[in-house]
Amino acid sequence: MPASATNVAPPPPVPRERQGSFGGSTRVKTLKPFDTCNIKILLLENVNETAVTALRAQGYQVETHAKALAEDVLIEKIRDVHCIGIRSKTKLTKKILDAAENLRVIGCFCIGTNQVDLEHASQKGIAVFNSPFSNSRSVAELVIAEIVLLSRQLGDRNMEMHQGIWSKVSANCYEIRGKTLGIVGYGHIGSQLSVLAESMGMRVRFYDVVPLMPLGTSKQINTLDELLEVSDFVTLHVPETEETKNMIGEHQLNKMKKGSFLINASRGTIVQIPALAKALRSGHLGGAAVDVFPKEPAANGKFFESELIGCPNTLLTPHIGGSTEEAQSMIGVEVSQALIKFINNGTTIGAVNYPEVDLRAIRYEENSIRLCYTHLNVPGVLRQITDILADHNVDKQFSDSKGKIAYLMADISDVTPEQIQEIYRRVSETPTNIVCRVLY
């Protein structure tokens, strides 16, 4: 990544030609072939170089910034871009999305997407992609390290040594071998953690809202309370939903063993911080490791405040669970490929707010097009589209819906330039149209 905060790449001397129409709206306009160098992409927050390289290789115009932008600056920048890539600090609110006149796709180069108004994005026909699994290993390794650090009180010993205090003690310091690790959420991170913990001699129990096949000798527990009661270490790996917000409060903490440990590397809203601070200061819990918080600073610096500061045997880290070179590189590859497939082919597989639709690769043949039609999910739409395409050769077609929107892809062959314009006009003028794109 260049040292400067901003880097606008000039279009390549010989752009890769990719004919078709990337734009699309409820306003009917004349289609014309475009080159990939006309696609404008804005990448913020020091998105990994693997993504920058992949997107520039397509011939897109890629502008990069090392940090998040102030709201007024972002509103100005986003007006004419087709795609934006962000991490966790940039907030794409309704106000910002409404200013994005050409925006068709958002890439979240991270796990979470709660920094984006997903519902409003889908209503505007903007697909959102993320990378939910690329940093799973990094998070699992951090949790293993924190289990060892907490069991030996290494955070407190390290702080004392930096203050010149020699405090060699063994009281309340333990090996992790033979201890029980309780995992809340047995997804990609939880299951990897399960394997790592067993390899270090721990017993693994897990709780999940759906029945899952245990790995190794781990066992699923029927209720959260039961898991809390039997575990020496409890680690949280759940998404942020209405059901998981504040799921660990005073009642749940009191259910945990006296002297046990809590680790949260999932979402900041999962644990009620005042209740956790109380449990730590009273000695009911032996320690905690927290990597995520309900409110996190928007930039690096001396901005962090929490009731957990100063609690005994408490490890606080600034949301770095997935912050490794390996994880960021994999995220860059995964999200950039999803963006390229959407821009070039209309593929929405992996989108978090969009129906997931894909067709075989586009045939780059003369007089063939791909129709990508995002519309309101109401009865009668497919009948209208069938009427429009009735006199044409539809090679393949697929449609799916998600909530209030639906997405249709159709490949059509043996069409003249005039017929392409007519198809685009008629589909765009349907009352349910959100975005109509024709790739050719």
mmCIF file of N, CA, C and O in Angstrom, residues 118-165:
data_model
loop_
_atom_site.group_PDB
_atom_site.id
_atom_site.type_symbol
_atom_site.label_atom_id
_atom_site.label_comp_id
_atom_site.label_asym_id
_atom_site.label_seq_id
_atom_site.Cartn_x
_atom_site.Cartn_y
_atom_site.Cartn_z
ATOM 1 N N LEU A 118 -28.290 -2.147 5.632
ATOM 2 C CA LEU A 118 -28.510 -3.207 4.654
ATOM 3 C C LEU A 118 -29.884 -3.122 4.002
ATOM 4 O O LEU A 118 -30.030 -3.337 2.799
ATOM 5 N N GLU A 119 -30.898 -2.807 4.790
ATOM 6 C CA GLU A 119 -32.246 -2.746 4.239
ATOM 7 C C GLU A 119 -32.366 -1.641 3.203
ATOM 8 O O GLU A 119 -32.931 -1.841 2.120
ATOM 9 N N HIS A 120 -31.811 -0.474 3.524
ATOM 10 C CA HIS A 120 -31.902 0.633 2.565
ATOM 11 C C HIS A 120 -31.060 0.334 1.330
ATOM 12 O O HIS A 120 -31.454 0.694 0.207
ATOM 13 N N ALA A 121 -29.927 -0.322 1.520
ATOM 14 C CA ALA A 121 -29.094 -0.691 0.374
ATOM 15 C C ALA A 121 -29.865 -1.615 -0.566
ATOM 16 O O ALA A 121 -29.849 -1.421 -1.794
ATOM 17 N N SER A 122 -30.553 -2.610 -0.017
ATOM 18 C CA SER A 122 -31.304 -3.535 -0.870
ATOM 19 C C SER A 122 -32.451 -2.811 -1.576
ATOM 20 O O SER A 122 -32.746 -3.083 -2.741
ATOM 21 N N GLN A 123 -33.100 -1.874 -0.878
ATOM 22 C CA GLN A 123 -34.187 -1.122 -1.498
ATOM 23 C C GLN A 123 -33.701 -0.281 -2.677
ATOM 24 O O GLN A 123 -34.456 -0.008 -3.600
ATOM 25 N N LYS A 124 -32.425 0.131 -2.647
ATOM 26 C CA LYS A 124 -31.850 0.912 -3.740
ATOM 27 C C LYS A 124 -31.172 0.022 -4.791
ATOM 28 O O LYS A 124 -30.587 0.531 -5.744
ATOM 29 N N GLY A 125 -31.246 -1.301 -4.584
ATOM 30 C CA GLY A 125 -30.625 -2.207 -5.546
ATOM 31 C C GLY A 125 -29.119 -2.256 -5.440
ATOM 32 O O GLY A 125 -28.414 -2.465 -6.437
ATOM 33 N N ILE A 126 -28.602 -2.087 -4.219
ATOM 34 C CA ILE A 126 -27.155 -2.128 -3.973
ATOM 35 C C ILE A 126 -26.831 -3.426 -3.234
ATOM 36 O O ILE A 126 -27.284 -3.636 -2.104
ATOM 37 N N ALA A 127 -26.070 -4.293 -3.850
ATOM 38 C CA ALA A 127 -25.689 -5.559 -3.229
ATOM 39 C C ALA A 127 -24.523 -5.334 -2.273
ATOM 40 O O ALA A 127 -23.645 -4.498 -2.528
ATOM 41 N N VAL A 128 -24.508 -6.094 -1.171
ATOM 42 C CA VAL A 128 -23.460 -5.965 -0.155
ATOM 43 C C VAL A 128 -22.800 -7.330 0.051
ATOM 44 O O VAL A 128 -23.478 -8.328 0.304
ATOM 45 N N PHE A 129 -21.480 -7.362 -0.071
ATOM 46 C CA PHE A 129 -20.706 -8.581 0.127
ATOM 47 C C PHE A 129 -19.754 -8.403 1.301
ATOM 48 O O PHE A 129 -19.289 -7.291 1.581
ATOM 49 N N ASN A 130 -19.460 -9.499 1.988
ATOM 50 C CA ASN A 130 -18.478 -9.468 3.073
ATOM 51 C C ASN A 130 -17.623 -10.718 3.013
ATOM 52 O O ASN A 130 -17.681 -11.483 2.044
ATOM 53 N N SER A 131 -16.826 -10.928 4.051
ATOM 54 C CA SER A 131 -15.953 -12.108 4.110
ATOM 55 C C SER A 131 -16.131 -12.749 5.483
ATOM 56 O O SER A 131 -15.344 -12.510 6.405
ATOM 57 N N PRO A 132 -17.168 -13.570 5.637
ATOM 58 C CA PRO A 132 -17.504 -14.060 6.975
ATOM 59 C C PRO A 132 -16.557 -15.099 7.549
ATOM 60 O O PRO A 132 -16.571 -15.342 8.758
ATOM 61 N N PHE A 133 -15.720 -15.731 6.722
ATOM 62 C CA PHE A 133 -14.945 -16.861 7.229
ATOM 63 C C PHE A 133 -13.432 -16.723 7.085
ATOM 64 O O PHE A 133 -12.695 -17.531 7.636
ATOM 65 N N SER A 134 -12.947 -15.718 6.360
ATOM 66 C CA SER A 134 -11.520 -15.664 6.042
ATOM 67 C C SER A 134 -10.622 -15.459 7.251
ATOM 68 O O SER A 134 -9.451 -15.829 7.213
ATOM 69 N N ASN A 135 -11.128 -14.838 8.304
ATOM 70 C CA ASN A 135 -10.270 -14.612 9.477
ATOM 71 C C ASN A 135 -10.571 -15.575 10.621
ATOM 72 O O ASN A 135 -10.168 -15.345 11.763
ATOM 73 N N SER A 136 -11.270 -16.664 10.331
ATOM 74 C CA SER A 136 -11.666 -17.600 11.387
ATOM 75 C C SER A 136 -10.466 -18.138 12.150
ATOM 76 O O SER A 136 -10.470 -18.222 13.391
ATOM 77 N N ARG A 137 -9.437 -18.532 11.425
ATOM 78 C CA ARG A 137 -8.251 -19.095 12.077
ATOM 79 C C ARG A 137 -7.575 -18.068 12.976
ATOM 80 O O ARG A 137 -7.143 -18.389 14.097
ATOM 81 N N SER A 138 -7.481 -16.829 12.517
ATOM 82 C CA SER A 138 -6.825 -15.787 13.304
ATOM 83 C C SER A 138 -7.558 -15.564 14.624
ATOM 84 O O SER A 138 -6.928 -15.429 15.680
ATOM 85 N N VAL A 139 -8.886 -15.522 14.582
ATOM 86 C CA VAL A 139 -9.668 -15.324 15.800
ATOM 87 C C VAL A 139 -9.499 -16.521 16.734
ATOM 88 O O VAL A 139 -9.315 -16.359 17.950
ATOM 89 N N ALA A 140 -9.546 -17.730 16.185
ATOM 90 C CA ALA A 140 -9.402 -18.936 17.008
ATOM 91 C C ALA A 140 -8.056 -18.966 17.710
ATOM 92 O O ALA A 140 -7.962 -19.322 18.899
ATOM 93 N N GLU A 141 -6.996 -18.581 17.016
ATOM 94 C CA GLU A 141 -5.664 -18.576 17.635
ATOM 95 C C GLU A 141 -5.581 -17.533 18.743
ATOM 96 O O GLU A 141 -4.950 -17.773 19.789
ATOM 97 N N LEU A 142 -6.190 -16.362 18.525
ATOM 98 C CA LEU A 142 -6.185 -15.336 19.571
ATOM 99 C C LEU A 142 -6.869 -15.852 20.832
ATOM 100 O O LEU A 142 -6.380 -15.646 21.950
ATOM 101 N N VAL A 143 -7.991 -16.539 20.676
ATOM 102 C CA VAL A 143 -8.720 -17.064 21.834
ATOM 103 C C VAL A 143 -7.874 -18.093 22.580
ATOM 104 O O VAL A 143 -7.834 -18.095 23.819
ATOM 105 N N ILE A 144 -7.191 -18.962 21.845
ATOM 106 C CA ILE A 144 -6.307 -19.934 22.510
ATOM 107 C C ILE A 144 -5.242 -19.213 23.320
ATOM 108 O O ILE A 144 -4.954 -19.579 24.478
ATOM 109 N N ALA A 145 -4.652 -18.171 22.739
ATOM 110 C CA ALA A 145 -3.631 -17.403 23.465
ATOM 111 C C ALA A 145 -4.222 -16.775 24.720
ATOM 112 O O ALA A 145 -3.597 -16.790 25.797
ATOM 113 N N GLU A 146 -5.440 -16.244 24.611
ATOM 114 C CA GLU A 146 -6.061 -15.594 25.766
ATOM 115 C C GLU A 146 -6.409 -16.591 26.860
ATOM 116 O O GLU A 146 -6.335 -16.259 28.054
ATOM 117 N N ILE A 147 -6.781 -17.804 26.491
ATOM 118 C CA ILE A 147 -7.047 -18.837 27.504
ATOM 119 C C ILE A 147 -5.803 -19.092 28.346
ATOM 120 O O ILE A 147 -5.869 -19.157 29.582
ATOM 121 N N VAL A 148 -4.651 -19.213 27.676
ATOM 122 C CA VAL A 148 -3.394 -19.433 28.397
ATOM 123 C C VAL A 148 -3.032 -18.215 29.238
ATOM 124 O O VAL A 148 -2.651 -18.335 30.421
ATOM 125 N N LEU A 149 -3.142 -17.028 28.662
ATOM 126 C CA LEU A 149 -2.797 -15.804 29.389
ATOM 127 C C LEU A 149 -3.656 -15.630 30.636
ATOM 128 O O LEU A 149 -3.151 -15.265 31.713
ATOM 129 N N LEU A 150 -4.955 -15.880 30.523
ATOM 130 C CA LEU A 150 -5.844 -15.717 31.664
ATOM 131 C C LEU A 150 -5.566 -16.759 32.744
ATOM 132 O O LEU A 150 -5.561 -16.435 33.938
ATOM 133 N N SER A 151 -5.337 -17.991 32.333
ATOM 134 C CA SER A 151 -5.133 -19.061 33.322
ATOM 135 C C SER A 151 -3.854 -18.870 34.124
ATOM 136 O O SER A 151 -3.739 -19.355 35.250
ATOM 137 N N ARG A 152 -2.893 -18.120 33.571
ATOM 138 C CA ARG A 152 -1.631 -17.846 34.281
ATOM 139 C C ARG A 152 -1.522 -16.400 34.771
ATOM 140 O O ARG A 152 -0.474 -16.006 35.304
ATOM 141 N N GLN A 153 -2.581 -15.605 34.588
ATOM 142 C CA GLN A 153 -2.595 -14.199 35.006
ATOM 143 C C GLN A 153 -1.432 -13.409 34.401
ATOM 144 O O GLN A 153 -0.853 -12.513 35.027
ATOM 145 N N LEU A 154 -1.100 -13.728 33.169
ATOM 146 C CA LEU A 154 0.083 -13.122 32.554
ATOM 147 C C LEU A 154 -0.111 -11.641 32.245
ATOM 148 O O LEU A 154 0.860 -10.881 32.210
ATOM 149 N N GLY A 155 -1.355 -11.213 31.999
ATOM 150 C CA GLY A 155 -1.581 -9.796 31.749
ATOM 151 C C GLY A 155 -1.189 -8.951 32.942
ATOM 152 O O GLY A 155 -0.480 -7.940 32.805
ATOM 153 N N ASP A 156 -1.623 -9.372 34.143
ATOM 154 C CA ASP A 156 -1.295 -8.621 35.358
ATOM 155 C C ASP A 156 0.195 -8.701 35.669
ATOM 156 O O ASP A 156 0.811 -7.706 36.080
ATOM 157 N N ARG A 157 0.795 -9.897 35.497
ATOM 158 C CA ARG A 157 2.230 -10.035 35.786
ATOM 159 C C ARG A 157 3.045 -9.154 34.850
ATOM 160 O O ARG A 157 4.037 -8.530 35.258
ATOM 161 N N ASN A 158 2.662 -9.103 33.570
ATOM 162 C CA ASN A 158 3.389 -8.279 32.607
ATOM 163 C C ASN A 158 3.296 -6.804 32.988
ATOM 164 O O ASN A 158 4.306 -6.079 32.959
ATOM 165 N N MET A 159 2.112 -6.349 33.364
ATOM 166 C CA MET A 159 1.939 -4.951 33.748
ATOM 167 C C MET A 159 2.777 -4.619 34.982
ATOM 168 O O MET A 159 3.411 -3.545 35.052
ATOM 169 N N GLU A 160 2.804 -5.530 35.951
ATOM 170 C CA GLU A 160 3.596 -5.304 37.162
ATOM 171 C C GLU A 160 5.085 -5.208 36.846
ATOM 172 O O GLU A 160 5.790 -4.348 37.401
ATOM 173 N N MET A 161 5.571 -6.078 35.962
ATOM 174 C CA MET A 161 6.991 -6.044 35.617
ATOM 175 C C MET A 161 7.376 -4.726 34.959
ATOM 176 O O MET A 161 8.452 -4.171 35.210
ATOM 177 N N HIS A 162 6.482 -4.190 34.115
ATOM 178 C CA HIS A 162 6.754 -2.898 33.476
ATOM 179 C C HIS A 162 6.759 -1.762 34.489
ATOM 180 O O HIS A 162 7.323 -0.692 34.232
ATOM 181 N N GLN A 163 6.149 -2.006 35.641
ATOM 182 C CA GLN A 163 6.165 -1.010 36.723
ATOM 183 C C GLN A 163 7.297 -1.263 37.708
ATOM 184 O O GLN A 163 7.394 -0.593 38.733
ATOM 185 N N GLY A 164 8.146 -2.263 37.406
ATOM 186 C CA GLY A 164 9.266 -2.587 38.274
ATOM 187 C C GLY A 164 8.908 -3.474 39.449
ATOM 188 O O GLY A 164 9.695 -3.609 40.390
ATOM 189 N N ILE A 165 7.727 -4.095 39.403
ATOM 190 C CA ILE A 165 7.259 -4.935 40.517
ATOM 191 C C ILE A 165 7.506 -6.401 40.187
ATOM 192 O O ILE A 165 7.036 -6.907 39.169
#
